[in-house]
mmCIF file of C-alpha atoms in Angstrom:
data_model
loop_
_atom_site.group_PDB
_atom_site.id
_atom_site.type_symbol
_atom_site.label_atom_id
_atom_site.label_comp_id
_atom_site.label_asym_id
_atom_site.label_seq_id
_atom_site.Cartn_x
_atom_site.Cartn_y
_atom_site.Cartn_z
ATOM 1 C CA MET L 1 -118.228 -157.303 -29.005
ATOM 2 C CA SER L 2 -117.534 -160.408 -27.024
ATOM 3 C CA ARG L 3 -114.512 -160.746 -24.844
ATOM 4 C CA PRO L 4 -111.645 -162.214 -26.768
ATOM 5 C CA ARG L 5 -110.471 -164.924 -24.402
ATOM 6 C CA ILE L 6 -111.304 -167.067 -21.448
ATOM 7 C CA ASN L 7 -110.275 -165.778 -18.053
ATOM 8 C CA PHE L 8 -108.695 -168.888 -16.538
ATOM 9 C CA LYS L 9 -108.494 -167.295 -13.155
ATOM 10 C CA SER L 10 -112.295 -167.211 -13.104
ATOM 11 C CA VAL L 11 -112.416 -170.819 -14.284
ATOM 12 C CA PHE L 12 -110.197 -171.770 -11.386
ATOM 13 C CA TYR L 13 -112.301 -169.866 -8.856
ATOM 14 C CA ILE L 14 -115.569 -171.322 -10.119
ATOM 15 C CA ILE L 15 -114.208 -174.857 -9.867
ATOM 16 C CA ILE L 16 -112.673 -174.310 -6.436
ATOM 17 C CA ALA L 17 -115.844 -172.697 -5.104
ATOM 18 C CA SER L 18 -117.982 -175.551 -6.456
ATOM 19 C CA CYS L 19 -115.697 -178.142 -4.898
ATOM 20 C CA ILE L 20 -115.787 -176.404 -1.526
ATOM 21 C CA ILE L 21 -119.582 -176.188 -1.614
ATOM 22 C CA GLY L 22 -119.771 -179.845 -2.624
ATOM 23 C CA LEU L 23 -117.517 -180.979 0.200
ATOM 24 C CA LEU L 24 -119.354 -178.804 2.686
ATOM 25 C CA VAL L 25 -122.799 -180.027 1.661
ATOM 26 C CA ASN L 26 -121.544 -183.601 1.749
ATOM 27 C CA TYR L 27 -120.225 -182.980 5.235
ATOM 28 C CA LEU L 28 -123.635 -181.781 6.387
ATOM 29 C CA ASN L 29 -125.634 -184.335 4.407
ATOM 30 C CA PRO L 30 -126.951 -187.266 6.475
ATOM 31 C CA GLU L 31 -126.659 -189.448 3.349
ATOM 32 C CA ALA L 32 -123.095 -188.352 2.798
ATOM 33 C CA VAL L 33 -120.562 -190.593 1.182
ATOM 34 C CA PRO L 34 -117.053 -190.877 2.714
ATOM 35 C CA TRP L 35 -114.325 -188.947 0.914
ATOM 36 C CA ILE L 36 -112.500 -192.113 0.092
ATOM 37 C CA LYS L 37 -114.625 -194.892 -1.301
ATOM 38 C CA LYS L 38 -114.064 -198.276 0.223
ATOM 39 C CA GLU L 39 -113.673 -201.195 -2.082
ATOM 40 C CA ARG L 40 -116.628 -203.522 -1.944
ATOM 41 C CA LYS L 41 -115.000 -206.670 -0.654
ATOM 42 C CA LEU L 42 -116.844 -209.836 -1.436
ATOM 43 C CA ILE L 43 -117.015 -212.463 1.251
ATOM 44 C CA ARG L 44 -116.442 -215.711 -0.563
ATOM 45 C CA ASP L 45 -117.065 -219.257 0.400
ATOM 46 C CA THR L 46 -113.782 -221.125 0.177
ATOM 47 C CA ASN L 47 -115.275 -224.596 0.424
ATOM 48 C CA SER L 48 -117.176 -224.699 -2.787
ATOM 49 C CA SER L 49 -118.575 -228.178 -2.289
ATOM 50 C CA VAL L 50 -120.766 -227.078 0.566
ATOM 51 C CA VAL L 51 -123.595 -224.710 0.106
ATOM 52 C CA LYS L 52 -126.439 -225.625 2.249
ATOM 53 C CA ASN L 53 -126.127 -228.526 4.554
ATOM 54 C CA LYS L 54 -128.523 -228.217 7.428
ATOM 55 C CA SER L 55 -127.628 -231.507 9.080
ATOM 56 C CA GLY L 56 -123.926 -231.644 8.214
ATOM 57 C CA ASN L 57 -121.076 -230.366 10.307
ATOM 58 C CA SER L 58 -119.414 -228.457 7.541
ATOM 59 C CA GLU L 59 -118.802 -224.910 8.550
ATOM 60 C CA SER L 60 -118.129 -223.162 5.293
ATOM 61 C CA ALA L 61 -118.753 -219.446 5.103
ATOM 62 C CA VAL L 62 -122.046 -220.041 3.369
ATOM 63 C CA THR L 63 -123.401 -222.575 5.798
ATOM 64 C CA LYS L 64 -122.403 -220.362 8.688
ATOM 65 C CA TYR L 65 -124.030 -217.591 6.831
ATOM 66 C CA LEU L 66 -127.232 -219.529 6.376
ATOM 67 C CA ASN L 67 -127.452 -220.348 10.039
ATOM 68 C CA ASP L 68 -126.875 -216.804 11.123
ATOM 69 C CA GLU L 69 -129.733 -214.453 11.586
ATOM 70 C CA SER L 70 -128.576 -211.819 9.195
ATOM 71 C CA ARG L 71 -125.334 -211.286 7.305
ATOM 72 C CA GLU L 72 -123.986 -209.148 4.579
ATOM 73 C CA PRO L 73 -124.350 -210.685 1.142
ATOM 74 C CA VAL L 74 -121.770 -213.319 0.255
ATOM 75 C CA ALA L 75 -120.488 -214.385 -3.122
ATOM 76 C CA ILE L 76 -120.991 -217.906 -4.415
ATOM 77 C CA THR L 77 -119.552 -219.864 -7.301
ATOM 78 C CA LEU L 78 -121.400 -221.413 -10.207
ATOM 79 C CA LYS L 79 -121.418 -224.804 -8.490
ATOM 80 C CA GLN L 80 -122.899 -223.354 -5.334
ATOM 81 C CA ALA L 81 -125.417 -221.382 -7.322
ATOM 82 C CA TYR L 82 -126.508 -224.550 -9.072
ATOM 83 C CA LYS L 83 -126.967 -226.307 -5.749
ATOM 84 C CA LEU L 84 -129.078 -223.473 -4.454
ATOM 85 C CA TYR L 85 -131.008 -223.548 -7.709
ATOM 86 C CA ASN L 86 -131.811 -227.196 -7.169
ATOM 87 C CA GLU L 87 -133.002 -226.363 -3.677
ATOM 88 C CA LYS L 88 -135.493 -223.964 -5.216
ATOM 89 C CA VAL L 89 -133.880 -220.845 -3.843
ATOM 90 C CA ILE L 90 -135.250 -217.718 -5.503
ATOM 91 C CA PHE L 91 -132.959 -216.193 -8.127
ATOM 92 C CA LEU L 92 -133.199 -212.483 -8.813
ATOM 93 C CA ASP L 93 -132.065 -211.145 -12.176
ATOM 94 C CA ALA L 94 -130.522 -207.702 -11.695
ATOM 95 C CA ARG L 95 -130.209 -206.924 -15.397
ATOM 96 C CA ASP L 96 -132.578 -204.753 -17.374
ATOM 97 C CA ILE L 97 -135.956 -206.108 -18.489
ATOM 98 C CA PRO L 98 -135.059 -206.536 -22.197
ATOM 99 C CA GLU L 99 -132.031 -208.656 -21.305
ATOM 100 C CA TYR L 100 -134.132 -210.688 -18.872
ATOM 101 C CA GLU L 101 -136.787 -211.252 -21.511
ATOM 102 C CA ILE L 102 -134.280 -212.515 -24.073
ATOM 103 C CA SER L 103 -133.159 -215.217 -21.707
ATOM 104 C CA HIS L 104 -132.586 -215.819 -18.017
ATOM 105 C CA ILE L 105 -131.985 -218.527 -15.434
ATOM 106 C CA LYS L 106 -135.063 -220.736 -15.341
ATOM 107 C CA GLY L 107 -137.522 -219.514 -12.754
ATOM 108 C CA ALA L 108 -135.548 -216.361 -11.979
ATOM 109 C CA VAL L 109 -137.495 -213.280 -11.001
ATOM 110 C CA SER L 110 -136.640 -210.022 -12.712
ATOM 111 C CA LEU L 111 -135.609 -207.193 -10.401
ATOM 112 C CA PRO L 112 -133.595 -204.700 -12.460
ATOM 113 C CA TYR L 113 -131.215 -202.775 -10.205
ATOM 114 C CA TYR L 114 -131.646 -199.561 -12.143
ATOM 115 C CA ASP L 115 -135.427 -199.753 -11.822
ATOM 116 C CA PHE L 116 -135.444 -201.132 -8.305
ATOM 117 C CA GLU L 117 -138.086 -198.731 -6.983
ATOM 118 C CA LYS L 118 -140.424 -199.578 -9.843
ATOM 119 C CA TYR L 119 -140.142 -203.326 -9.576
ATOM 120 C CA LYS L 120 -139.487 -203.856 -5.899
ATOM 121 C CA SER L 121 -143.084 -204.997 -5.443
ATOM 122 C CA VAL L 122 -141.896 -208.461 -6.507
ATOM 123 C CA LEU L 123 -140.360 -208.665 -3.034
ATOM 124 C CA ASP L 124 -143.706 -208.099 -1.337
ATOM 125 C CA THR L 125 -144.493 -211.775 -1.116
ATOM 126 C CA ILE L 126 -140.960 -212.845 -0.180
ATOM 127 C CA PRO L 127 -140.287 -212.975 3.586
ATOM 128 C CA LEU L 128 -137.098 -211.274 4.782
ATOM 129 C CA THR L 129 -135.690 -214.576 6.004
ATOM 130 C CA THR L 130 -135.832 -216.178 2.549
ATOM 131 C CA PRO L 131 -132.457 -216.897 0.960
ATOM 132 C CA LEU L 132 -132.050 -215.027 -2.310
ATOM 133 C CA VAL L 133 -129.501 -215.249 -5.102
ATOM 134 C CA ALA L 134 -128.794 -212.125 -7.118
ATOM 135 C CA TYR L 135 -127.070 -212.399 -10.479
ATOM 136 C CA CYS L 136 -126.316 -210.325 -13.541
ATOM 137 C CA ASP L 137 -124.242 -210.641 -16.682
ATOM 138 C CA GLY L 138 -120.932 -211.933 -15.471
ATOM 139 C CA LYS L 139 -117.595 -210.949 -14.072
ATOM 140 C CA GLU L 140 -117.609 -207.394 -15.361
ATOM 141 C CA CYS L 141 -121.079 -206.756 -14.009
ATOM 142 C CA ASP L 142 -121.551 -205.246 -10.587
ATOM 143 C CA LEU L 143 -125.334 -205.107 -10.685
ATOM 144 C CA SER L 144 -125.650 -208.310 -8.671
ATOM 145 C CA ILE L 145 -123.484 -206.844 -5.925
ATOM 146 C CA MET L 146 -125.349 -203.553 -5.898
ATOM 147 C CA LEU L 147 -128.712 -205.329 -5.910
ATOM 148 C CA SER L 148 -127.576 -207.580 -3.064
ATOM 149 C CA ASP L 149 -126.530 -204.572 -1.006
ATOM 150 C CA LYS L 150 -129.878 -202.993 -1.697
ATOM 151 C CA LEU L 151 -131.710 -206.160 -0.673
ATOM 152 C CA TYR L 152 -129.617 -206.278 2.469
ATOM 153 C CA ASP L 153 -130.523 -202.647 3.189
ATOM 154 C CA ASN L 154 -134.149 -203.632 2.692
ATOM 155 C CA GLY L 155 -133.887 -206.233 5.398
ATOM 156 C CA TYR L 156 -132.958 -209.391 3.528
ATOM 157 C CA GLY L 157 -130.251 -211.045 5.563
ATOM 158 C CA LYS L 158 -129.594 -214.106 3.438
ATOM 159 C CA VAL L 159 -128.545 -212.802 0.083
ATOM 160 C CA TYR L 160 -126.042 -214.514 -2.177
ATOM 161 C CA ILE L 161 -124.169 -212.895 -4.999
ATOM 162 C CA PHE L 162 -123.755 -215.185 -7.965
ATOM 163 C CA TYR L 163 -120.925 -213.115 -9.373
ATOM 164 C CA GLY L 164 -120.136 -215.401 -12.290
ATOM 165 C CA GLY L 165 -123.680 -214.735 -13.312
ATOM 166 C CA TRP L 166 -125.469 -215.299 -16.508
ATOM 167 C CA VAL L 167 -122.353 -215.962 -18.621
ATOM 168 C CA ASP L 168 -121.176 -218.866 -16.436
ATOM 169 C CA TRP L 169 -124.672 -220.273 -16.167
ATOM 170 C CA GLN L 170 -125.061 -220.312 -19.934
ATOM 171 C CA ASN L 171 -121.627 -221.831 -20.487
ATOM 172 C CA ALA L 172 -122.498 -224.614 -18.056
ATOM 173 C CA ASN L 173 -125.680 -225.326 -20.025
ATOM 174 C CA TYR L 174 -127.833 -225.047 -16.945
ATOM 175 C CA PRO L 175 -131.593 -224.517 -17.335
ATOM 176 C CA VAL L 176 -132.638 -221.254 -18.903
ATOM 177 C CA GLU L 177 -135.833 -219.825 -20.248
ATOM 178 C CA SER L 178 -136.885 -216.729 -22.139
ATOM 179 C CA GLY L 179 -139.780 -214.344 -22.141
ATOM 180 C CA ASN L 180 -141.569 -212.617 -19.369
ATOM 181 C CA ASP L 181 -143.420 -215.306 -17.440
ATOM 182 C CA GLN L 182 -143.243 -213.806 -14.025
ATOM 183 C CA ASN L 183 -146.463 -212.520 -12.623
ATOM 184 C CA MET O 1 -117.499 -166.875 -47.893
ATOM 185 C CA ILE O 2 -119.386 -169.801 -46.416
ATOM 186 C CA LYS O 3 -117.415 -169.475 -43.236
ATOM 187 C CA THR O 4 -118.411 -165.844 -42.688
ATOM 188 C CA LYS O 5 -122.008 -166.686 -43.551
ATOM 189 C CA MET O 6 -122.030 -169.494 -41.005
ATOM 190 C CA LYS O 7 -120.448 -167.205 -38.494
ATOM 191 C CA SER O 8 -123.055 -164.486 -38.937
ATOM 192 C CA LEU O 9 -125.790 -167.125 -38.767
ATOM 193 C CA ILE O 10 -124.581 -168.515 -35.453
ATOM 194 C CA ASN O 11 -123.550 -165.137 -34.063
ATOM 195 C CA ASN O 12 -127.147 -164.182 -33.412
ATOM 196 C CA LYS O 13 -127.916 -163.079 -29.900
ATOM 197 C CA TYR O 14 -131.220 -164.957 -29.735
ATOM 198 C CA LEU O 15 -129.718 -168.181 -31.010
ATOM 199 C CA LEU O 16 -126.743 -167.898 -28.645
ATOM 200 C CA PHE O 17 -129.155 -167.141 -25.814
ATOM 201 C CA LEU O 18 -131.111 -170.287 -26.687
ATOM 202 C CA PHE O 19 -127.925 -172.379 -26.710
ATOM 203 C CA ARG O 20 -126.934 -170.890 -23.392
ATOM 204 C CA ILE O 21 -130.290 -171.671 -21.759
ATOM 205 C CA VAL O 22 -130.398 -175.224 -23.139
ATOM 206 C CA LEU O 23 -126.911 -176.012 -21.915
ATOM 207 C CA ALA O 24 -127.567 -174.335 -18.553
ATOM 208 C CA ILE O 25 -130.814 -176.170 -17.856
ATOM 209 C CA ILE O 26 -129.375 -179.557 -18.828
ATOM 210 C CA PHE O 27 -126.411 -179.039 -16.518
ATOM 211 C CA ILE O 28 -128.519 -177.752 -13.653
ATOM 212 C CA TYR O 29 -130.808 -180.765 -14.008
ATOM 213 C CA ALA O 30 -127.911 -183.227 -14.231
ATOM 214 C CA GLY O 31 -126.234 -181.609 -11.235
ATOM 215 C CA ILE O 32 -129.325 -181.724 -9.036
ATOM 216 C CA LYS O 33 -130.063 -185.336 -9.954
ATOM 217 C CA LYS O 34 -126.545 -186.380 -8.995
ATOM 218 C CA ILE O 35 -126.450 -184.268 -5.838
ATOM 219 C CA SER O 36 -129.661 -185.907 -4.613
ATOM 220 C CA ASP O 37 -128.016 -189.355 -4.721
ATOM 221 C CA PRO O 38 -124.271 -189.118 -4.053
ATOM 222 C CA GLY O 39 -123.994 -192.812 -3.276
ATOM 223 C CA GLY O 40 -125.652 -193.769 -6.541
ATOM 224 C CA PHE O 41 -123.454 -191.438 -8.555
ATOM 225 C CA SER O 42 -120.389 -192.774 -6.797
ATOM 226 C CA ASN O 43 -121.398 -196.303 -7.858
ATOM 227 C CA SER O 44 -121.997 -195.077 -11.399
ATOM 228 C CA ILE O 45 -118.499 -193.613 -11.616
ATOM 229 C CA ASN O 46 -117.074 -196.771 -10.117
ATOM 230 C CA ASN O 47 -118.806 -198.863 -12.787
ATOM 231 C CA TYR O 48 -116.775 -197.155 -15.484
ATOM 232 C CA LYS O 49 -113.682 -198.619 -13.812
ATOM 233 C CA ILE O 50 -111.562 -195.727 -15.035
ATOM 234 C CA LEU O 51 -110.834 -193.779 -11.863
ATOM 235 C CA PRO O 52 -108.894 -195.387 -9.011
ATOM 236 C CA ILE O 53 -111.338 -196.241 -6.258
ATOM 237 C CA SER O 54 -109.847 -193.694 -3.839
ATOM 238 C CA PHE O 55 -110.773 -190.843 -6.182
ATOM 239 C CA VAL O 56 -114.265 -192.007 -7.012
ATOM 240 C CA ASN O 57 -116.059 -190.379 -4.094
ATOM 241 C CA LEU O 58 -114.207 -187.066 -4.279
ATOM 242 C CA PHE O 59 -115.300 -186.918 -7.876
ATOM 243 C CA ALA O 60 -118.845 -187.891 -6.944
ATOM 244 C CA ILE O 61 -118.995 -185.196 -4.282
ATOM 245 C CA THR O 62 -117.596 -182.298 -6.305
ATOM 246 C CA LEU O 63 -118.494 -182.878 -9.963
ATOM 247 C CA PRO O 64 -122.276 -182.466 -9.562
ATOM 248 C CA TRP O 65 -121.717 -179.123 -7.844
ATOM 249 C CA ILE O 66 -119.461 -177.936 -10.635
ATOM 250 C CA GLU O 67 -122.233 -178.920 -13.036
ATOM 251 C CA LEU O 68 -124.905 -177.172 -11.021
ATOM 252 C CA ILE O 69 -122.997 -173.961 -10.399
ATOM 253 C CA THR O 70 -121.680 -173.573 -13.931
ATOM 254 C CA GLY O 71 -125.250 -174.235 -15.108
ATOM 255 C CA ILE O 72 -126.688 -171.537 -12.842
ATOM 256 C CA LEU O 73 -124.010 -169.006 -13.779
ATOM 257 C CA LEU O 74 -124.573 -169.804 -17.433
ATOM 258 C CA LEU O 75 -128.338 -169.369 -17.023
ATOM 259 C CA PHE O 76 -127.838 -165.872 -15.669
ATOM 260 C CA GLY O 77 -125.234 -165.031 -18.235
ATOM 261 C CA ILE O 78 -122.417 -164.676 -15.735
ATOM 262 C CA LYS O 79 -118.933 -165.514 -17.027
ATOM 263 C CA VAL O 80 -120.422 -167.280 -19.998
ATOM 264 C CA LYS O 81 -117.128 -168.050 -21.690
ATOM 265 C CA GLU O 82 -115.546 -169.435 -18.565
ATOM 266 C CA ASN O 83 -118.526 -171.571 -17.618
ATOM 267 C CA SER O 84 -118.941 -172.826 -21.177
ATOM 268 C CA PHE O 85 -115.284 -173.772 -21.079
ATOM 269 C CA ILE O 86 -115.726 -175.796 -17.875
ATOM 270 C CA ILE O 87 -118.843 -177.464 -19.248
ATOM 271 C CA SER O 88 -117.056 -178.316 -22.499
ATOM 272 C CA VAL O 89 -114.169 -179.909 -20.626
ATOM 273 C CA ILE O 90 -116.611 -181.950 -18.525
ATOM 274 C CA LEU O 91 -118.467 -183.064 -21.636
ATOM 275 C CA LEU O 92 -115.194 -184.055 -23.264
ATOM 276 C CA VAL O 93 -114.334 -186.145 -20.233
ATOM 277 C CA PHE O 94 -117.756 -187.803 -20.362
ATOM 278 C CA ILE O 95 -117.380 -188.573 -24.049
ATOM 279 C CA ILE O 96 -113.966 -190.125 -23.514
ATOM 280 C CA ALA O 97 -115.202 -192.130 -20.527
ATOM 281 C CA ILE O 98 -118.188 -193.483 -22.455
ATOM 282 C CA LEU O 99 -115.993 -194.266 -25.476
ATOM 283 C CA ILE O 100 -113.486 -196.196 -23.361
ATOM 284 C CA SER O 101 -116.294 -198.153 -21.693
ATOM 285 C CA LEU O 102 -117.938 -198.985 -25.026
ATOM 286 C CA ILE O 103 -114.649 -200.197 -26.437
ATOM 287 C CA ARG O 104 -114.136 -202.350 -23.347
ATOM 288 C CA GLY O 105 -117.622 -203.715 -23.870
ATOM 289 C CA LEU O 106 -118.976 -202.628 -20.510
ATOM 290 C CA ASN O 107 -122.723 -202.762 -20.240
ATOM 291 C CA ILE O 108 -123.256 -200.104 -17.609
ATOM 292 C CA ASP O 109 -125.577 -197.315 -16.669
ATOM 293 C CA CYS O 110 -124.546 -193.883 -17.887
ATOM 294 C CA GLY O 111 -125.097 -192.095 -14.586
ATOM 295 C CA CYS O 112 -125.518 -188.957 -16.685
ATOM 296 C CA PHE O 113 -128.642 -187.784 -14.918
ATOM 297 C CA GLY O 114 -128.369 -189.767 -11.731
ATOM 298 C CA THR O 115 -129.083 -193.457 -11.404
ATOM 299 C CA VAL O 116 -132.853 -193.341 -11.108
ATOM 300 C CA SER O 117 -134.431 -193.874 -14.543
ATOM 301 C CA GLY O 118 -130.897 -194.142 -15.807
ATOM 302 C CA THR O 119 -130.012 -194.925 -19.371
ATOM 303 C CA LYS O 120 -127.312 -197.235 -20.593
ATOM 304 C CA ILE O 121 -124.196 -195.897 -22.211
ATOM 305 C CA GLY O 122 -124.135 -196.152 -25.976
ATOM 306 C CA VAL O 123 -123.425 -194.358 -29.205
ATOM 307 C CA TYR O 124 -126.569 -192.331 -28.685
ATOM 308 C CA LYS O 125 -125.135 -190.936 -25.428
ATOM 309 C CA ILE O 126 -121.946 -189.931 -27.198
ATOM 310 C CA ILE O 127 -123.917 -188.097 -29.892
ATOM 311 C CA GLU O 128 -125.956 -186.364 -27.193
ATOM 312 C CA ASP O 129 -122.800 -185.208 -25.420
ATOM 313 C CA LEU O 130 -121.195 -184.179 -28.705
ATOM 314 C CA VAL O 131 -124.160 -181.934 -29.534
ATOM 315 C CA LEU O 132 -123.873 -180.328 -26.095
ATOM 316 C CA LEU O 133 -120.138 -179.982 -26.578
ATOM 317 C CA ILE O 134 -120.713 -178.125 -29.847
ATOM 318 C CA LEU O 135 -123.086 -175.745 -28.049
ATOM 319 C CA GLY O 136 -120.425 -175.215 -25.409
ATOM 320 C CA LEU O 137 -117.715 -174.502 -27.969
ATOM 321 C CA ILE O 138 -119.988 -172.049 -29.802
ATOM 322 C CA LEU O 139 -120.603 -170.215 -26.553
ATOM 323 C CA ILE O 140 -116.873 -170.084 -25.826
ATOM 324 C CA LYS O 141 -116.331 -168.575 -29.235
ATOM 325 C CA PHE O 142 -119.195 -166.097 -29.418
ATOM 326 C CA ASP O 143 -120.218 -165.481 -25.786
ATOM 327 C CA SER O 144 -123.827 -164.585 -25.002
ATOM 328 C CA ASP O 145 -124.666 -161.570 -22.907
ATOM 329 C CA PHE O 146 -128.328 -161.371 -23.837
ATOM 330 C CA PHE O 147 -130.464 -161.196 -20.678
ATOM 331 C CA SER O 148 -127.320 -161.304 -18.635
ATOM 332 C CA LEU O 149 -127.442 -160.489 -14.950
ATOM 333 C CA LEU O 150 -124.076 -158.801 -15.345
ATOM 334 C CA LYS O 151 -124.604 -156.508 -18.304
ATOM 335 C CA LYS O 152 -121.229 -155.443 -19.413
ATOM 336 C CA THR O 153 -120.641 -151.776 -18.815
ATOM 337 C CA LYS O 154 -118.054 -151.482 -21.503
ATOM 338 C CA SER O 155 -117.873 -153.302 -24.774
#
């Protein structure tokens, strides 16, 4: 015969023991995460009219950023993204392959965040000093931020986060293309 | 009539043992995958945008260990009812979290088995969790002491 009911005392002990082990292991783990997660604050450029102005005197966050050796990724607006696009800056699409294949920003390279390890070879030919723009779906999509952080961890010091992403780009009727025409 | 027939069909020690092992292995696997990448799992939880950010990491640190340990205990047939109960509650939380995210139209990674080779949330994920939840509930109801490390001395 099976026991008739759950022993909640045991449930409590199992959960408490697991939590203690978890906290202890995290404490000893070199890749530990802090107990309290810090909000990922986006550095934004306040002067949206300036993106990349090598000769100008404008000192917006982004221009400063471009001149610096290496900086954490900064967020840019649609307008800034379009300027960078016209300057042939490489766009990286952080969404999954099927979404990329349906449609993406013209010339963008697919680098799905969730398959980063598999597809990171696309970065092989891109020098670490190259400016990059990471984008994903839109406002509710954090993939661009996570991809940017990953790129930064991989040594890319000039990464932009186009947080408005694909939705804004489409709404603005900027150039798009579909299919998988990257090599 | 049908109810008792169903009951006798499910209340079979080999079948219950099978359910126990399946649930245990899935939870052990899920736990290990998440433990190996706490940062990734923390991001996955954060993507759901349900928990306040201050709780995200505490959840990311402890939940995988609860999964792993309940899985191991279940595998060895220790405190089967209690561990099945914990697993069922966790599954219920997952189902609710995925449902909320689907309703809000979030297109995010499940984080179910870590972020590497992750799958997107969707109706399929809910069905998967529901099936596991049913296994959990069956184990709460019927227990399974077949091949148990702690053979009960008294019945």
